[in-house]
mmCIF file of the C-alpha atoms, coordinates in Angstrom:
data_MODEL
# 
_entry.id   MODEL 
# 
loop_
_atom_site.group_PDB 
_atom_site.id 
_atom_site.type_symbol 
_atom_site.label_atom_id 
_atom_site.label_alt_id 
_atom_site.label_comp_id 
_atom_site.label_asym_id 
_atom_site.label_entity_id 
_atom_site.label_seq_id 
_atom_site.pdbx_PDB_ins_code 
_atom_site.Cartn_x 
_atom_site.Cartn_y 
_atom_site.Cartn_z 
_atom_site.occupancy 
_atom_site.B_iso_or_equiv 
_atom_site.pdbx_formal_charge 
_atom_site.auth_seq_id 
_atom_site.auth_comp_id 
_atom_site.auth_asym_id 
_atom_site.auth_atom_id 
_atom_site.pdbx_PDB_model_num 
ATOM 1  C CA . MET A 1 1  ? 30.429 -11.720 26.432 1.00 0.00 ? 1  MET A CA 1 
ATOM 2  C CA . ALA A 1 2  ? 29.092 -10.963 23.033 1.00 0.00 ? 2  ALA A CA 1 
ATOM 3  C CA . PRO A 1 3  ? 30.876 -8.153  20.789 1.00 0.00 ? 3  PRO A CA 1 
ATOM 4  C CA . ARG A 1 4  ? 29.027 -4.917  20.916 1.00 0.00 ? 4  ARG A CA 1 
ATOM 5  C CA . VAL A 1 5  ? 27.695 -3.084  18.045 1.00 0.00 ? 5  VAL A CA 1 
ATOM 6  C CA . SER A 1 6  ? 29.454 -0.189  19.093 1.00 0.00 ? 6  SER A CA 1 
ATOM 7  C CA . ASP A 1 7  ? 32.792 -2.058  18.883 1.00 0.00 ? 7  ASP A CA 1 
ATOM 8  C CA . ALA A 1 8  ? 32.142 -3.233  15.196 1.00 0.00 ? 8  ALA A CA 1 
ATOM 9  C CA . ILE A 1 9  ? 31.527 0.391   14.248 1.00 0.00 ? 9  ILE A CA 1 
ATOM 10 C CA . LYS A 1 10 ? 34.480 1.732   16.090 1.00 0.00 ? 10 LYS A CA 1 
ATOM 11 C CA . GLU A 1 11 ? 36.564 -1.040  14.270 1.00 0.00 ? 11 GLU A CA 1 
ATOM 12 C CA . ASP A 1 12 ? 35.196 -0.130  10.744 1.00 0.00 ? 12 ASP A CA 1 
ATOM 13 C CA . HIS A 1 13 ? 36.234 3.367   11.228 1.00 0.00 ? 13 HIS A CA 1 
ATOM 14 C CA . ARG A 1 14 ? 39.762 2.310   11.982 1.00 0.00 ? 14 ARG A CA 1 
ATOM 15 C CA . GLU A 1 15 ? 39.933 0.125   8.866  1.00 0.00 ? 15 GLU A CA 1 
ATOM 16 C CA . LEU A 1 16 ? 38.661 2.948   6.774  1.00 0.00 ? 16 LEU A CA 1 
ATOM 17 C CA . GLU A 1 17 ? 41.371 5.322   8.407  1.00 0.00 ? 17 GLU A CA 1 
ATOM 18 C CA . GLN A 1 18 ? 43.825 2.988   7.683  1.00 0.00 ? 18 GLN A CA 1 
ATOM 19 C CA . TYR A 1 19 ? 42.539 2.394   4.007  1.00 0.00 ? 19 TYR A CA 1 
ATOM 20 C CA . TYR A 1 20 ? 42.555 5.993   3.578  1.00 0.00 ? 20 TYR A CA 1 
ATOM 21 C CA . ASP A 1 21 ? 46.131 6.442   4.708  1.00 0.00 ? 21 ASP A CA 1 
ATOM 22 C CA . ARG A 1 22 ? 47.258 3.733   2.501  1.00 0.00 ? 22 ARG A CA 1 
ATOM 23 C CA . ILE A 1 23 ? 45.619 5.546   -0.608 1.00 0.00 ? 23 ILE A CA 1 
ATOM 24 C CA . THR A 1 24 ? 47.099 9.122   0.203  1.00 0.00 ? 24 THR A CA 1 
ATOM 25 C CA . GLN A 1 25 ? 50.434 7.816   1.313  1.00 0.00 ? 25 GLN A CA 1 
ATOM 26 C CA . SER A 1 26 ? 51.426 5.234   -1.291 1.00 0.00 ? 26 SER A CA 1 
ATOM 27 C CA . THR A 1 27 ? 53.217 6.051   -4.513 1.00 0.00 ? 27 THR A CA 1 
ATOM 28 C CA . ASP A 1 28 ? 52.254 2.773   -6.146 1.00 0.00 ? 28 ASP A CA 1 
ATOM 29 C CA . GLN A 1 29 ? 49.325 3.499   -8.570 1.00 0.00 ? 29 GLN A CA 1 
ATOM 30 C CA . ASP A 1 30 ? 48.355 -0.331  -8.100 1.00 0.00 ? 30 ASP A CA 1 
ATOM 31 C CA . GLU A 1 31 ? 48.108 -0.106  -4.446 1.00 0.00 ? 31 GLU A CA 1 
ATOM 32 C CA . GLN A 1 32 ? 46.225 3.196   -4.417 1.00 0.00 ? 32 GLN A CA 1 
ATOM 33 C CA . THR A 1 33 ? 43.633 1.526   -6.769 1.00 0.00 ? 33 THR A CA 1 
ATOM 34 C CA . ARG A 1 34 ? 43.364 -1.593  -4.637 1.00 0.00 ? 34 ARG A CA 1 
ATOM 35 C CA . TYR A 1 35 ? 42.738 0.547   -1.731 1.00 0.00 ? 35 TYR A CA 1 
ATOM 36 C CA . GLN A 1 36 ? 40.563 2.953   -3.343 1.00 0.00 ? 36 GLN A CA 1 
ATOM 37 C CA . ASN A 1 37 ? 38.284 -0.019  -4.202 1.00 0.00 ? 37 ASN A CA 1 
ATOM 38 C CA . LEU A 1 38 ? 38.614 -1.456  -0.783 1.00 0.00 ? 38 LEU A CA 1 
ATOM 39 C CA . PHE A 1 39 ? 37.813 1.952   0.689  1.00 0.00 ? 39 PHE A CA 1 
ATOM 40 C CA . THR A 1 40 ? 34.719 2.344   -1.348 1.00 0.00 ? 40 THR A CA 1 
ATOM 41 C CA . TRP A 1 41 ? 33.469 -1.087  -0.625 1.00 0.00 ? 41 TRP A CA 1 
ATOM 42 C CA . GLU A 1 42 ? 33.791 -0.780  2.905  1.00 0.00 ? 42 GLU A CA 1 
ATOM 43 C CA . LEU A 1 43 ? 32.466 2.440   3.303  1.00 0.00 ? 43 LEU A CA 1 
ATOM 44 C CA . ALA A 1 44 ? 29.181 1.394   1.413  1.00 0.00 ? 44 ALA A CA 1 
ATOM 45 C CA . ARG A 1 45 ? 28.873 -1.919  3.573  1.00 0.00 ? 45 ARG A CA 1 
ATOM 46 C CA . HIS A 1 46 ? 29.432 0.477   6.632  1.00 0.00 ? 46 HIS A CA 1 
ATOM 47 C CA . SER A 1 47 ? 26.886 2.949   5.487  1.00 0.00 ? 47 SER A CA 1 
ATOM 48 C CA . ILE A 1 48 ? 24.053 0.618   4.416  1.00 0.00 ? 48 ILE A CA 1 
ATOM 49 C CA . GLY A 1 49 ? 24.331 -1.123  7.903  1.00 0.00 ? 49 GLY A CA 1 
ATOM 50 C CA . GLU A 1 50 ? 24.124 2.101   9.727  1.00 0.00 ? 50 GLU A CA 1 
ATOM 51 C CA . GLU A 1 51 ? 21.298 2.900   7.533  1.00 0.00 ? 51 GLU A CA 1 
ATOM 52 C CA . LEU A 1 52 ? 19.414 -0.350  7.984  1.00 0.00 ? 52 LEU A CA 1 
ATOM 53 C CA . VAL A 1 53 ? 20.307 -1.246  11.749 1.00 0.00 ? 53 VAL A CA 1 
ATOM 54 C CA . ILE A 1 54 ? 21.870 1.560   14.053 1.00 0.00 ? 54 ILE A CA 1 
ATOM 55 C CA . TYR A 1 55 ? 19.841 4.693   12.813 1.00 0.00 ? 55 TYR A CA 1 
ATOM 56 C CA . PRO A 1 56 ? 16.590 2.934   12.997 1.00 0.00 ? 56 PRO A CA 1 
ATOM 57 C CA . ALA A 1 57 ? 17.313 1.525   16.513 1.00 0.00 ? 57 ALA A CA 1 
ATOM 58 C CA . MET A 1 58 ? 18.628 4.728   17.688 1.00 0.00 ? 58 MET A CA 1 
ATOM 59 C CA . GLU A 1 59 ? 15.617 6.563   16.626 1.00 0.00 ? 59 GLU A CA 1 
ATOM 60 C CA . GLU A 1 60 ? 13.386 4.244   18.322 1.00 0.00 ? 60 GLU A CA 1 
ATOM 61 C CA . HIS A 1 61 ? 15.107 3.429   21.677 1.00 0.00 ? 61 HIS A CA 1 
ATOM 62 C CA . VAL A 1 62 ? 17.593 6.263   22.576 1.00 0.00 ? 62 VAL A CA 1 
ATOM 63 C CA . ALA A 1 63 ? 16.239 9.555   23.796 1.00 0.00 ? 63 ALA A CA 1 
ATOM 64 C CA . ASN A 1 64 ? 16.449 12.113  21.057 1.00 0.00 ? 64 ASN A CA 1 
ATOM 65 C CA . GLY A 1 65 ? 17.538 9.363   18.808 1.00 0.00 ? 65 GLY A CA 1 
ATOM 66 C CA . LYS A 1 66 ? 16.086 11.070  15.730 1.00 0.00 ? 66 LYS A CA 1 
ATOM 67 C CA . ALA A 1 67 ? 18.268 14.084  16.175 1.00 0.00 ? 67 ALA A CA 1 
ATOM 68 C CA . LEU A 1 68 ? 21.544 11.935  17.000 1.00 0.00 ? 68 LEU A CA 1 
ATOM 69 C CA . ALA A 1 69 ? 20.924 9.667   13.753 1.00 0.00 ? 69 ALA A CA 1 
ATOM 70 C CA . GLU A 1 70 ? 20.264 12.904  11.677 1.00 0.00 ? 70 GLU A CA 1 
ATOM 71 C CA . LYS A 1 71 ? 23.709 14.337  13.034 1.00 0.00 ? 71 LYS A CA 1 
ATOM 72 C CA . ASP A 1 72 ? 25.495 11.510  12.551 1.00 0.00 ? 72 ASP A CA 1 
ATOM 73 C CA . ARG A 1 73 ? 24.153 10.904  8.966  1.00 0.00 ? 73 ARG A CA 1 
ATOM 74 C CA . ARG A 1 74 ? 25.315 14.701  8.456  1.00 0.00 ? 74 ARG A CA 1 
ATOM 75 C CA . GLU A 1 75 ? 28.756 13.865  9.625  1.00 0.00 ? 75 GLU A CA 1 
ATOM 76 C CA . HIS A 1 76 ? 29.111 11.031  7.407  1.00 0.00 ? 76 HIS A CA 1 
ATOM 77 C CA . GLN A 1 77 ? 28.046 12.861  4.653  1.00 0.00 ? 77 GLN A CA 1 
ATOM 78 C CA . SER A 1 78 ? 30.751 15.331  4.924  1.00 0.00 ? 78 SER A CA 1 
ATOM 79 C CA . VAL A 1 79 ? 33.474 12.671  5.482  1.00 0.00 ? 79 VAL A CA 1 
ATOM 80 C CA . SER A 1 80 ? 32.161 10.899  2.101  1.00 0.00 ? 80 SER A CA 1 
ATOM 81 C CA . TYR A 1 81 ? 32.697 14.358  0.241  1.00 0.00 ? 81 TYR A CA 1 
ATOM 82 C CA . ILE A 1 82 ? 36.245 14.475  1.676  1.00 0.00 ? 82 ILE A CA 1 
ATOM 83 C CA . ALA A 1 83 ? 36.975 10.948  0.627  1.00 0.00 ? 83 ALA A CA 1 
# 
């Protein structure tokens, strides 16, 4: 069975949470910097993927998809400000 897109998204979210934890829990400045850079890169990659693939598909193929995509965008925007 082929992997599901939703599984990949969930995995991205778990990885981002792990990177964030490493940043906030580490006392080593070099480690914090490495994970801040990794977090930033992965968050950008993830967000671009959602904007290019996921949200357009939701808007076209899911009932009330435009509203769901907008809700998801707002949620991600608030997380970006926290991070």
